[in-house]
Amino acid sequence: MNKEEHKNEILQKTFSNELLLTINYLDSLSKSENAKDLEKHYLQARLHFKKAEPVLAFVDSENYKFLNQPNILKIEEEDATDIKINNPTGFQVLEEEIFTDAPGIKTITDHAIKTKSRLELIEKNLNFNYIKPYHVLWMIRDQIIRTALTGITGFDSPVLEHSLSEGQITYSALKAYLDIYKDEFNDQTLYKAWEQAIEKALNALTGEFNSFNRYAFIKNNTHNNLKLWNKTVSDWKVKFPFTKAINNDATSLFSKNTFNLNHFSDYNDSLTEVKINLGKKLFFETELSASKTISCATCHIPEKGYSDGLTISKGVTRNSPTLLYAGLQKGFFYDNRSGSLEGQIVSVINNENEFHSDLEAFENTIKHNTWYVETFKTTFNDSINQEHIRHAIASFIRSLAPFNSKFDNNINDLDNTLTTSEINGFNLFTGKAKCTTCHFAPLFNGTVPTTFKETEMELIGVPKTNDSINVEIDDDLGRYDLFHTPERKHFFKTTTVRNVAKTAPYMHNGVFNTLEEVLDFYNKGGGAGLGIALENQTLPPDALNLTSSEIKDIIAFLNSLTDEKENTPSSI
């Protein structure tokens, strides 16, 4: 057995031991019949599950999601003939079932057994023979990011809000796992730096959930950990075989260099200036519409954050969403009916109420323009075709992710201008108000960290009108209209709140004119809190109990997410 195999064996044994302890406590939980024992065994099972989390979430992300999923229905819709509806189970479900005034023993027992069985299956099939040093480094980085983006937000501890203590558990686990590979370090002072960084994080992860300074933690711990991680990559002389959602050299979560755009695209190529400028010209080109008066910019105006300022956009039935950061998601349109920007563009072109055209007409129009003919040949080394047309427009949209807002510049230590109100607003947004359990930082949309493989939809109960007395659910059925899955009625994609100060009115139907109205809606518990009966609402119906001062702070933070400029190549 060589050194690498020996270290992998220790990693597997350490991980396996945590799984077995988790299984044992779940077994005791499944046999408990009083509240005190239920709570005790759950907390012990959760402790060891969290110790296993850095490895489990990396080596088996799908099973990790299953075991740690929110307590809402899981619906998978491949097409109208392949629809799966699964009731949730796992630790979040157990937490909500156990820590309540009247825990249901049978229900808890069933969930404990299902969770235990899944862990037993994982443990039985462990094989770490393939693990290389770069896997270990990815595992460490993923957990650092996970702690920052979902761990400290209350995402997976919805009732107990044990996010800080669980963050300590996962950071301690990182130290244990990193210690196994201690001799990979050529520079042992770098290993000491990790020990100090982990100790600093452990000391920071203290206090009360609602008052915790998440802004300071990310700025002073997460980002410094990422810089230390990059130094470790160099020290270990690691070469990564590919790039995941986060670029391998990222040192910030809030930078234009953070994300690998190819992860969110079907095209594995780079954004060149000439391609972006070509797409930009096509984006503003009215000659491509049947009427010769409409372009993409008709409904996506730069000065309005690439929305249009209308309640409902002309020719469609919904509010126009921003295109800023649209390339950093896995679903498009409010109902997620398209899986790519290129696919979305085709739908808009074909819509008789929008372009009322088709890609063939686009192609024929462009072929009569000498500049387009020459530029397409330069850009794609090919003549004009439909695939390249939609890819050029999509490339321009993908470039609209500058990450240069006041908030970004401050958390990246480029400026020191954030007010106490704006920082407090971020901490409320990511803490007490639970906004980032749906609008995940740093994109502040529904694309779920840390794998960024899925863009979620939610049912929050948006009303038809802004009338708090005679409240009715909006008529738009959202995702339901695609496959007619009853459990999907009124589900809509979680859009970004970046540049939200420019994109009023809000919601898919433009029902709210101000951010104050939006915050009031959420503060009351969404549609259910207003009295709309919705069986599958994904937003907790309980009031958030935000004070008027706290609401002002959240809005101040949201305003700080306004980008300073597009940061794309100039128009041609």
Coordinates of C-alpha atoms in Angstrom, one line a residue:
M1 CA 0.0 0.0 0.0
N2 CA 1.5 3.4 -1.0
K3 CA 1.2 6.6 0.9
E4 CA -1.8 7.9 -1.0
E5 CA -3.7 4.7 -0.6
H6 CA -2.9 4.7 3.1
K7 CA -4.2 8.2 3.6
N8 CA -7.3 7.4 1.6
E9 CA -7.9 4.4 3.9
I10 CA -7.7 6.6 7.0
L11 CA -10.0 9.1 5.4
Q12 CA -12.6 6.4 4.6
K13 CA -12.3 4.9 8.1
T14 CA -12.7 8.3 9.8
F15 CA -15.7 9.1 7.6
S16 CA -17.2 5.6 8.0
N17 CA -17.0 6.0 11.8
E18 CA -19.0 9.2 11.7
L19 CA -21.6 7.5 9.5
L20 CA -21.9 4.5 11.9
L21 CA -22.3 6.8 14.9
T22 CA -25.0 8.7 13.0
I23 CA -26.7 5.4 12.2
N24 CA -26.5 4.2 15.8
Y25 CA -28.1 7.4 17.2
L26 CA -30.8 7.3 14.5
D27 CA -31.5 3.7 15.5
S28 CA -32.0 4.9 19.1
L29 CA -34.1 7.7 17.8
S30 CA -36.4 5.3 15.9
K31 CA -37.0 3.4 19.2
S32 CA -37.6 6.4 21.4
E33 CA -41.1 7.2 22.7
N34 CA -40.7 10.4 24.7
A35 CA -39.8 13.9 23.7
K36 CA -36.6 14.1 25.8
D37 CA -35.1 11.0 24.3
L38 CA -36.1 12.1 20.8
E39 CA -34.4 15.4 21.2
K40 CA -31.2 13.8 22.7
H41 CA -30.8 11.2 20.1
Y42 CA -31.5 13.6 17.2
L43 CA -28.9 16.1 18.4
Q44 CA -26.3 13.3 18.7
A45 CA -27.2 11.9 15.2
R46 CA -27.0 15.4 13.8
L47 CA -23.6 16.1 15.4
H48 CA -22.0 13.1 13.7
F49 CA -23.8 13.8 10.4
K50 CA -22.3 17.3 10.4
K51 CA -18.9 15.8 11.1
A52 CA -19.4 13.6 8.0
E53 CA -20.8 16.4 6.0
P54 CA -17.6 17.7 4.3
V55 CA -16.8 14.3 2.8
L56 CA -20.4 13.1 2.2
A57 CA -21.5 16.3 0.4
F58 CA -18.5 15.9 -1.9
V59 CA -18.3 12.2 -2.6
D60 CA -22.1 11.7 -2.8
S61 CA -23.8 15.0 -3.4
E62 CA -27.2 13.5 -4.4
N63 CA -27.5 11.4 -1.2
Y64 CA -26.4 14.3 0.9
K65 CA -29.2 16.4 -0.7
F66 CA -31.6 13.6 0.1
L67 CA -30.6 13.4 3.7
N68 CA -30.5 17.2 4.3
Q69 CA -33.4 18.3 2.1
P70 CA -36.0 21.0 3.2
N71 CA -39.3 19.8 4.5
I72 CA -41.2 20.4 1.2
L73 CA -42.4 18.1 -1.6
K74 CA -39.7 17.1 -4.0
I75 CA -41.1 17.2 -7.6
E76 CA -39.2 16.0 -10.6
E77 CA -40.7 16.7 -14.0
E78 CA -38.8 15.4 -17.0
D79 CA -41.8 15.6 -19.3
A80 CA -45.6 15.2 -19.0
T81 CA -45.2 11.4 -18.8
D82 CA -42.4 11.2 -16.3
I83 CA -43.4 13.1 -13.1
K84 CA -42.1 12.0 -9.7
I85 CA -43.5 13.4 -6.5
N86 CA -41.6 12.4 -3.3
N87 CA -42.3 13.3 0.2
P88 CA -39.2 14.7 1.9
T89 CA -37.3 12.9 4.7
G90 CA -34.0 13.4 6.4
F91 CA -32.6 15.6 9.1
Q92 CA -34.5 18.8 8.3
V93 CA -37.8 16.9 8.4
L94 CA -36.8 15.2 11.7
E95 CA -35.9 18.5 13.2
E96 CA -39.3 20.0 12.4
E97 CA -41.2 16.9 13.6
I98 CA -39.3 16.5 16.9
F99 CA -38.9 20.1 18.1
T100 CA -42.6 20.9 18.2
D101 CA -45.2 21.0 21.0
A102 CA -46.7 17.6 20.0
P103 CA -44.2 15.4 18.3
G104 CA -45.7 12.5 16.3
I105 CA -43.9 9.3 17.4
K106 CA -44.9 7.2 14.4
T107 CA -44.0 9.9 11.8
I108 CA -40.6 10.5 13.5
T109 CA -39.9 6.8 13.7
D110 CA -40.6 6.4 10.0
H111 CA -38.3 9.3 9.0
A112 CA -35.6 8.0 11.4
I113 CA -35.7 4.6 9.8
K114 CA -35.6 6.0 6.2
T115 CA -32.7 8.2 7.0
K116 CA -30.8 5.4 8.8
S117 CA -31.4 3.1 5.9
R118 CA -30.0 5.5 3.4
L119 CA -26.9 6.1 5.5
E120 CA -26.4 2.3 5.9
L121 CA -26.5 1.9 2.1
I122 CA -23.9 4.7 1.7
E123 CA -21.6 3.2 4.3
K124 CA -21.9 -0.3 2.9
N125 CA -20.8 0.9 -0.6
L126 CA -17.9 3.2 0.4
N127 CA -14.8 3.1 -1.9
F128 CA -12.2 5.9 -1.6
N129 CA -9.6 4.2 -3.9
Y130 CA -10.1 6.9 -6.5
I131 CA -9.4 9.9 -4.2
K132 CA -6.6 12.1 -5.3
P133 CA -5.1 15.2 -3.6
Y134 CA -7.2 17.5 -5.8
H135 CA -10.4 15.7 -4.6
V136 CA -9.4 16.5 -1.0
L137 CA -8.8 20.2 -1.8
W138 CA -12.1 20.5 -3.6
M139 CA -13.8 18.8 -0.6
I140 CA -12.2 21.3 1.8
R141 CA -13.2 24.3 -0.4
D142 CA -16.8 23.1 -0.9
Q143 CA -17.3 22.9 2.9
I144 CA -15.8 26.4 3.4
I145 CA -18.3 27.7 0.8
R146 CA -21.2 25.6 2.1
T147 CA -20.7 27.0 5.6
A148 CA -20.8 30.6 4.3
L149 CA -23.7 30.3 1.9
T150 CA -26.1 27.8 3.5
G151 CA -24.6 26.8 6.9
I152 CA -24.7 30.1 8.7
T153 CA -28.0 31.2 7.1
G154 CA -30.3 28.7 8.9
F155 CA -31.0 26.9 5.6
D156 CA -30.6 23.4 7.1
S157 CA -31.5 24.1 10.8
P158 CA -34.9 25.8 10.3
V159 CA -36.3 25.3 13.8
L160 CA -33.3 25.1 16.1
E161 CA -31.2 27.7 14.2
H162 CA -28.1 25.8 15.4
S163 CA -26.2 27.2 12.4
L164 CA -23.3 28.6 14.3
S165 CA -22.6 25.6 16.5
E166 CA -22.9 23.4 13.4
G167 CA -20.5 25.6 11.6
Q168 CA -18.0 24.9 14.4
I169 CA -18.6 21.2 14.0
T170 CA -17.9 21.3 10.2
Y171 CA -14.8 23.5 10.6
S172 CA -13.5 21.1 13.3
A173 CA -14.2 18.2 10.9
L174 CA -12.2 20.0 8.2
K175 CA -9.2 20.2 10.5
A176 CA -9.5 16.4 11.2
Y177 CA -9.7 15.6 7.5
L178 CA -7.0 18.0 6.6
D179 CA -4.7 16.5 9.2
I180 CA -4.9 13.1 7.4
Y181 CA -3.1 14.8 4.5
K182 CA -0.7 16.8 6.5
D183 CA 2.4 15.4 4.7
E184 CA 1.1 16.7 1.4
F185 CA 2.3 20.1 2.6
N186 CA 5.8 21.0 1.3
D187 CA 5.6 24.1 3.4
Q188 CA 4.6 23.2 7.0
T189 CA 4.1 26.8 7.9
L190 CA 1.1 26.7 5.5
Y191 CA -0.4 23.8 7.5
K192 CA 0.1 25.9 10.6
A193 CA -1.7 28.7 8.8
W194 CA -4.7 26.4 8.3
E195 CA -4.7 25.5 12.0
Q196 CA -4.8 29.2 12.8
A197 CA -7.5 30.0 10.2
I198 CA -9.7 27.2 11.5
E199 CA -9.2 28.3 15.1
K200 CA -10.2 31.8 14.0
A201 CA -13.3 30.6 12.3
L202 CA -14.3 28.5 15.4
N203 CA -13.9 31.6 17.6
A204 CA -16.0 33.7 15.2
L205 CA -18.8 31.1 15.0
T206 CA -20.2 32.1 18.4
G207 CA -23.1 34.1 19.7
E208 CA -26.7 34.3 18.9
F209 CA -28.2 33.4 15.5
N210 CA -30.0 36.7 14.8
S211 CA -27.2 38.9 15.9
F212 CA -24.3 37.0 14.2
N213 CA -22.3 39.2 11.8
R214 CA -22.3 37.1 8.6
Y215 CA -20.8 39.9 6.6
A216 CA -17.7 40.0 8.8
F217 CA -17.4 36.2 8.8
I218 CA -17.4 35.9 5.0
K219 CA -15.1 38.9 4.6
N220 CA -12.6 38.0 7.3
N221 CA -12.8 34.2 7.3
T222 CA -14.3 32.7 4.2
H223 CA -12.4 34.9 1.7
N224 CA -9.2 34.5 3.7
N225 CA -9.7 30.7 3.7
L226 CA -10.1 30.8 -0.1
K227 CA -6.8 32.7 -0.4
L228 CA -5.2 30.1 1.8
W229 CA -6.7 27.4 -0.2
N230 CA -5.2 28.8 -3.4
K231 CA -1.7 28.8 -1.7
T232 CA -2.3 25.2 -0.8
V233 CA -3.1 24.3 -4.4
S234 CA 0.3 25.7 -5.4
D235 CA 2.1 24.1 -2.4
W236 CA 0.6 20.7 -3.2
K237 CA 1.4 21.2 -6.9
V238 CA -2.1 20.1 -7.7
K239 CA -3.5 20.2 -11.3
F240 CA -7.3 20.1 -11.5
P241 CA -8.7 18.0 -14.4
F242 CA -11.6 20.4 -14.9
T243 CA -13.3 23.4 -13.4
K244 CA -16.5 23.1 -11.3
A245 CA -19.0 25.9 -10.8
I246 CA -16.5 28.0 -8.9
N247 CA -13.3 28.8 -10.7
N248 CA -10.3 27.0 -9.3
D249 CA -8.5 30.2 -8.6
A250 CA -11.4 32.1 -7.0
T251 CA -10.5 34.0 -3.8
S252 CA -13.9 35.7 -3.4
L253 CA -17.5 34.6 -3.6
F254 CA -18.6 38.0 -4.8
S255 CA -16.4 38.6 -7.9
K256 CA -16.7 38.5 -11.7
N257 CA -13.9 35.9 -11.4
T258 CA -15.8 33.7 -9.0
F259 CA -17.9 31.6 -11.4
N260 CA -17.1 29.3 -14.3
L261 CA -19.7 30.4 -16.9
N262 CA -19.3 27.2 -18.8
H263 CA -20.9 25.3 -15.8
F264 CA -24.1 27.2 -16.5
S265 CA -24.0 26.7 -20.3
D266 CA -24.2 24.0 -22.9
Y267 CA -21.3 25.6 -24.7
N268 CA -17.8 24.9 -23.4
D269 CA -16.0 28.0 -24.7
S270 CA -14.9 31.4 -23.6
L271 CA -16.6 34.8 -23.8
T272 CA -14.5 36.8 -26.2
E273 CA -15.0 40.6 -26.7
V274 CA -15.9 40.2 -30.4
K275 CA -18.5 37.5 -29.6
I276 CA -20.0 39.7 -26.8
N277 CA -20.1 42.7 -29.0
L278 CA -21.8 40.7 -31.8
G279 CA -24.4 39.5 -29.4
K280 CA -24.9 43.0 -28.1
K281 CA -25.6 44.4 -31.5
L282 CA -28.1 41.6 -32.2
F283 CA -29.7 42.3 -28.8
F284 CA -30.5 45.9 -29.8
E285 CA -31.3 45.0 -33.4
T286 CA -34.9 45.9 -34.4
E287 CA -34.6 44.6 -37.9
L288 CA -34.9 41.1 -36.7
S289 CA -38.5 41.4 -35.6
A290 CA -41.4 41.0 -38.0
S291 CA -42.6 44.5 -37.3
K292 CA -39.0 45.9 -37.5
T293 CA -39.7 47.8 -34.3
I294 CA -38.9 45.3 -31.5
S295 CA -35.6 44.1 -30.1
C296 CA -34.5 42.3 -27.0
A297 CA -33.9 45.7 -25.4
T298 CA -37.6 46.6 -25.8
C299 CA -38.4 44.6 -22.7
H300 CA -34.9 44.6 -21.2
I301 CA -33.8 48.2 -20.9
P302 CA -30.2 48.7 -19.6
E303 CA -31.2 51.8 -17.5
K304 CA -33.9 49.8 -15.8
G305 CA -31.6 46.9 -14.9
Y306 CA -32.5 45.1 -18.1
S307 CA -36.2 45.0 -17.1
D308 CA -38.7 47.4 -18.6
G309 CA -40.5 49.1 -15.6
L310 CA -43.9 47.8 -16.6
T311 CA -46.3 45.8 -14.5
I312 CA -46.7 43.3 -17.3
S313 CA -44.5 43.5 -20.4
K314 CA -46.1 44.2 -23.7
G315 CA -47.1 41.1 -25.6
V316 CA -46.7 38.7 -22.7
T317 CA -48.5 37.9 -19.4
R318 CA -45.8 38.5 -16.9
N319 CA -43.4 41.1 -15.5
S320 CA -40.1 41.4 -17.4
P321 CA -37.3 40.0 -15.2
T322 CA -33.8 41.5 -15.2
L323 CA -31.2 39.9 -17.4
L324 CA -28.3 40.9 -15.2
Y325 CA -26.8 37.6 -13.8
A326 CA -29.3 35.6 -15.9
G327 CA -26.4 33.5 -17.2
L328 CA -25.7 32.2 -13.7
Q329 CA -28.7 30.0 -13.3
K330 CA -30.0 26.6 -14.5
G331 CA -33.6 27.5 -15.4
F332 CA -35.2 30.3 -17.5
F333 CA -38.5 32.0 -17.7
Y334 CA -40.6 32.3 -14.5
D335 CA -41.7 28.7 -14.9
N336 CA -38.2 27.3 -15.6
R337 CA -39.5 25.9 -18.9
S338 CA -36.2 26.4 -20.7
G339 CA -32.9 24.9 -19.5
S340 CA -30.6 27.3 -21.4
L341 CA -30.3 30.9 -22.5
E342 CA -30.2 29.7 -26.1
G343 CA -33.5 27.9 -25.6
Q344 CA -35.1 30.9 -24.1
I345 CA -34.0 33.1 -27.0
V346 CA -35.7 30.7 -29.4
S347 CA -39.0 30.9 -27.5
V348 CA -38.9 34.7 -27.5
I349 CA -38.2 34.9 -31.2
N350 CA -41.0 32.5 -32.0
N351 CA -43.6 34.2 -29.8
E352 CA -46.2 35.9 -31.9
N353 CA -46.6 38.6 -29.3
E354 CA -42.9 39.4 -29.2
F355 CA -40.6 39.0 -32.2
H356 CA -43.2 37.0 -34.1
S357 CA -40.4 35.6 -36.2
D358 CA -38.1 32.6 -36.3
L359 CA -34.5 31.8 -36.5
E360 CA -34.6 31.2 -40.2
A361 CA -36.0 34.7 -40.8
F362 CA -33.3 36.0 -38.4
E363 CA -30.6 34.2 -40.5
N364 CA -31.9 35.6 -43.8
T365 CA -32.1 39.2 -42.5
I366 CA -28.6 39.1 -41.1
K367 CA -27.1 37.6 -44.3
H368 CA -28.0 40.8 -46.1
N369 CA -25.9 42.9 -43.8
T370 CA -22.2 43.0 -44.7
W371 CA -21.0 43.8 -41.2
Y372 CA -22.8 40.8 -39.8
V373 CA -21.5 38.5 -42.5
E374 CA -17.9 39.5 -41.8
T375 CA -18.3 39.5 -38.0
F376 CA -19.9 36.0 -37.9
K377 CA -17.0 34.7 -40.0
T378 CA -14.4 36.3 -37.7
T379 CA -16.2 35.2 -34.5
F380 CA -17.2 31.6 -35.4
N381 CA -14.9 30.9 -38.4
D382 CA -18.1 30.0 -40.2
S383 CA -21.0 31.5 -42.1
I384 CA -24.1 32.8 -40.4
N385 CA -26.3 30.0 -39.0
Q386 CA -29.1 29.8 -36.4
E387 CA -27.1 28.1 -33.7
H388 CA -24.5 30.9 -33.8
I389 CA -27.1 33.6 -33.8
R390 CA -28.7 32.5 -30.5
H391 CA -25.3 31.7 -29.0
A392 CA -24.0 35.2 -29.8
I393 CA -27.0 36.8 -28.1
A394 CA -26.7 34.4 -25.1
S395 CA -23.0 35.3 -24.8
F396 CA -23.8 39.0 -24.4
I397 CA -26.4 38.1 -21.7
R398 CA -23.8 35.9 -20.0
S399 CA -21.5 38.9 -19.9
L400 CA -24.0 40.9 -17.8
A401 CA -22.5 39.8 -14.4
P402 CA -20.2 42.6 -13.3
F403 CA -20.2 42.0 -9.5
N404 CA -19.2 45.6 -9.0
S405 CA -21.9 46.9 -6.7
K406 CA -21.2 48.8 -3.6
F407 CA -21.7 45.7 -1.6
D408 CA -19.3 43.6 -3.8
N409 CA -16.6 46.2 -3.6
N410 CA -16.9 46.4 0.2
I411 CA -16.9 42.7 0.9
N412 CA -14.0 42.3 -1.4
D413 CA -12.1 45.0 0.6
L414 CA -11.9 47.4 -2.4
D415 CA -13.9 50.0 -0.6
N416 CA -14.9 50.8 3.0
T417 CA -18.1 52.7 2.4
L418 CA -20.9 50.3 3.5
T419 CA -23.0 51.9 6.2
T420 CA -24.0 50.2 9.5
S421 CA -27.5 50.0 8.1
E422 CA -26.4 48.2 4.9
I423 CA -24.3 45.7 6.8
N424 CA -27.1 45.0 9.2
G425 CA -29.4 44.6 6.3
F426 CA -27.2 41.9 4.8
N427 CA -27.0 40.1 8.2
L428 CA -30.8 40.3 8.5
F429 CA -31.2 39.1 4.9
T430 CA -29.0 36.1 5.5
G431 CA -30.2 35.5 9.1
K432 CA -33.4 36.5 10.9
A433 CA -35.4 37.2 7.7
K434 CA -34.2 33.9 6.1
C435 CA -34.2 35.5 2.7
T436 CA -31.1 33.5 1.6
T437 CA -32.8 30.2 2.2
C438 CA -34.4 31.0 -1.3
H439 CA -32.3 33.9 -2.7
F440 CA -28.9 32.2 -2.1
A441 CA -25.8 34.4 -1.9
P442 CA -23.7 35.4 -3.8
L443 CA -26.0 35.4 -6.8
F444 CA -29.1 36.1 -4.6
N445 CA -31.2 33.9 -6.9
G446 CA -32.5 30.4 -6.6
T447 CA -29.4 28.6 -7.8
V448 CA -28.5 26.4 -4.9
P449 CA -24.9 26.3 -3.6
T450 CA -22.5 24.7 -3.5
T451 CA -23.0 22.6 -6.6
F452 CA -25.1 25.2 -8.4
K453 CA -26.8 22.5 -10.4
E454 CA -30.4 23.5 -9.8
T455 CA -32.4 26.8 -9.8
E456 CA -35.3 26.4 -7.5
M457 CA -38.9 27.4 -7.8
E458 CA -41.1 28.5 -4.9
L459 CA -44.7 28.9 -4.0
I460 CA -45.0 32.0 -1.9
G461 CA -48.6 33.0 -2.6
V462 CA -48.3 36.2 -4.6
P463 CA -51.7 38.0 -4.6
K464 CA -53.7 39.2 -7.6
T465 CA -53.8 42.8 -6.3
N466 CA -52.1 44.8 -3.6
D467 CA -55.1 44.7 -1.4
S468 CA -54.5 43.5 2.1
I469 CA -58.2 43.2 2.9
N470 CA -59.7 41.3 0.0
V471 CA -56.8 39.0 -0.7
E472 CA -56.9 36.5 -3.6
I473 CA -54.1 34.4 -5.1
D474 CA -53.0 35.5 -8.6
D475 CA -54.6 33.7 -11.5
D476 CA -51.3 32.7 -13.1
L477 CA -50.6 29.0 -12.3
G478 CA -46.9 29.3 -13.1
R479 CA -45.1 25.9 -13.5
Y480 CA -48.4 24.0 -13.4
D481 CA -49.2 25.2 -17.0
L482 CA -46.2 23.2 -18.3
F483 CA -47.0 19.7 -17.1
H484 CA -50.3 20.2 -15.2
T485 CA -48.8 18.7 -12.0
P486 CA -51.3 19.8 -9.3
E487 CA -48.6 20.2 -6.7
R488 CA -46.9 22.8 -8.9
K489 CA -49.7 25.3 -9.0
H490 CA -48.4 28.9 -8.5
F491 CA -44.8 27.9 -8.5
F492 CA -42.3 30.4 -9.9
K493 CA -38.6 30.6 -10.3
T494 CA -36.6 32.5 -7.6
T495 CA -35.1 35.4 -9.5
T496 CA -32.1 37.5 -8.4
V497 CA -32.5 40.5 -6.2
R498 CA -29.3 42.0 -7.5
N499 CA -30.0 45.4 -9.0
V500 CA -33.5 45.2 -7.5
A501 CA -33.5 48.9 -6.9
K502 CA -33.8 49.4 -10.7
T503 CA -36.3 46.7 -11.5
A504 CA -39.7 47.7 -10.0
P505 CA -42.5 46.7 -10.0
Y506 CA -41.9 43.3 -8.4
M507 CA -43.1 39.7 -8.6
H508 CA -44.1 37.8 -11.7
N509 CA -47.3 39.9 -12.0
G510 CA -45.7 43.2 -11.0
V511 CA -48.2 43.5 -8.1
F512 CA -45.8 45.4 -5.7
N513 CA -44.5 48.8 -6.6
T514 CA -42.0 49.3 -3.9
L515 CA -39.5 47.2 -1.9
E516 CA -41.4 48.3 1.3
E517 CA -44.5 46.5 -0.1
V518 CA -42.4 43.4 -0.9
L519 CA -40.9 43.3 2.6
D520 CA -44.3 43.8 4.2
F521 CA -45.6 40.8 2.2
Y522 CA -42.7 38.5 3.4
N523 CA -42.9 39.9 6.9
K524 CA -46.5 38.7 7.2
G525 CA -45.7 35.2 6.0
G526 CA -46.4 35.5 2.3
G527 CA -49.8 34.4 0.8
A528 CA -50.5 32.1 3.7
G529 CA -49.8 34.8 6.2
L530 CA -52.3 37.0 4.4
G531 CA -55.0 34.3 4.6
I532 CA -54.6 32.6 1.2
A533 CA -55.0 28.8 1.6
L534 CA -52.1 27.2 -0.1
E535 CA -51.3 23.6 0.8
N536 CA -47.8 23.5 -0.7
Q537 CA -46.5 27.0 0.1
T538 CA -42.7 26.8 0.4
L539 CA -42.4 30.0 2.4
P540 CA -43.0 29.6 6.1
P541 CA -46.4 31.2 6.9
D542 CA -45.3 32.6 10.2
A543 CA -44.6 36.3 10.6
L544 CA -41.0 37.2 10.5
N545 CA -41.5 39.9 13.2
L546 CA -39.2 42.3 11.5
T547 CA -39.3 45.8 12.9
S548 CA -39.7 48.9 10.7
S549 CA -36.0 49.7 11.4
E550 CA -34.9 46.2 10.3
I551 CA -37.0 46.5 7.1
K552 CA -35.2 49.8 6.3
D553 CA -31.9 48.1 6.9
I554 CA -32.8 45.2 4.5
I555 CA -33.8 47.7 1.9
A556 CA -30.6 49.6 2.4
F557 CA -28.7 46.4 1.7
L558 CA -30.8 45.6 -1.4
N559 CA -30.0 49.0 -2.7
S560 CA -26.3 48.4 -2.2
L561 CA -26.6 45.5 -4.7
T562 CA -26.9 48.0 -7.6
D563 CA -24.0 47.5 -10.0
E564 CA -22.0 50.6 -10.9
K565 CA -21.8 49.8 -14.6
E566 CA -22.4 46.9 -17.0
N567 CA -18.7 46.2 -17.3
T568 CA -19.1 44.7 -20.8
P569 CA -17.4 45.7 -24.1
S570 CA -18.6 48.9 -25.7
S571 CA -21.3 49.0 -28.3
I572 CA -20.4 48.7 -32.0

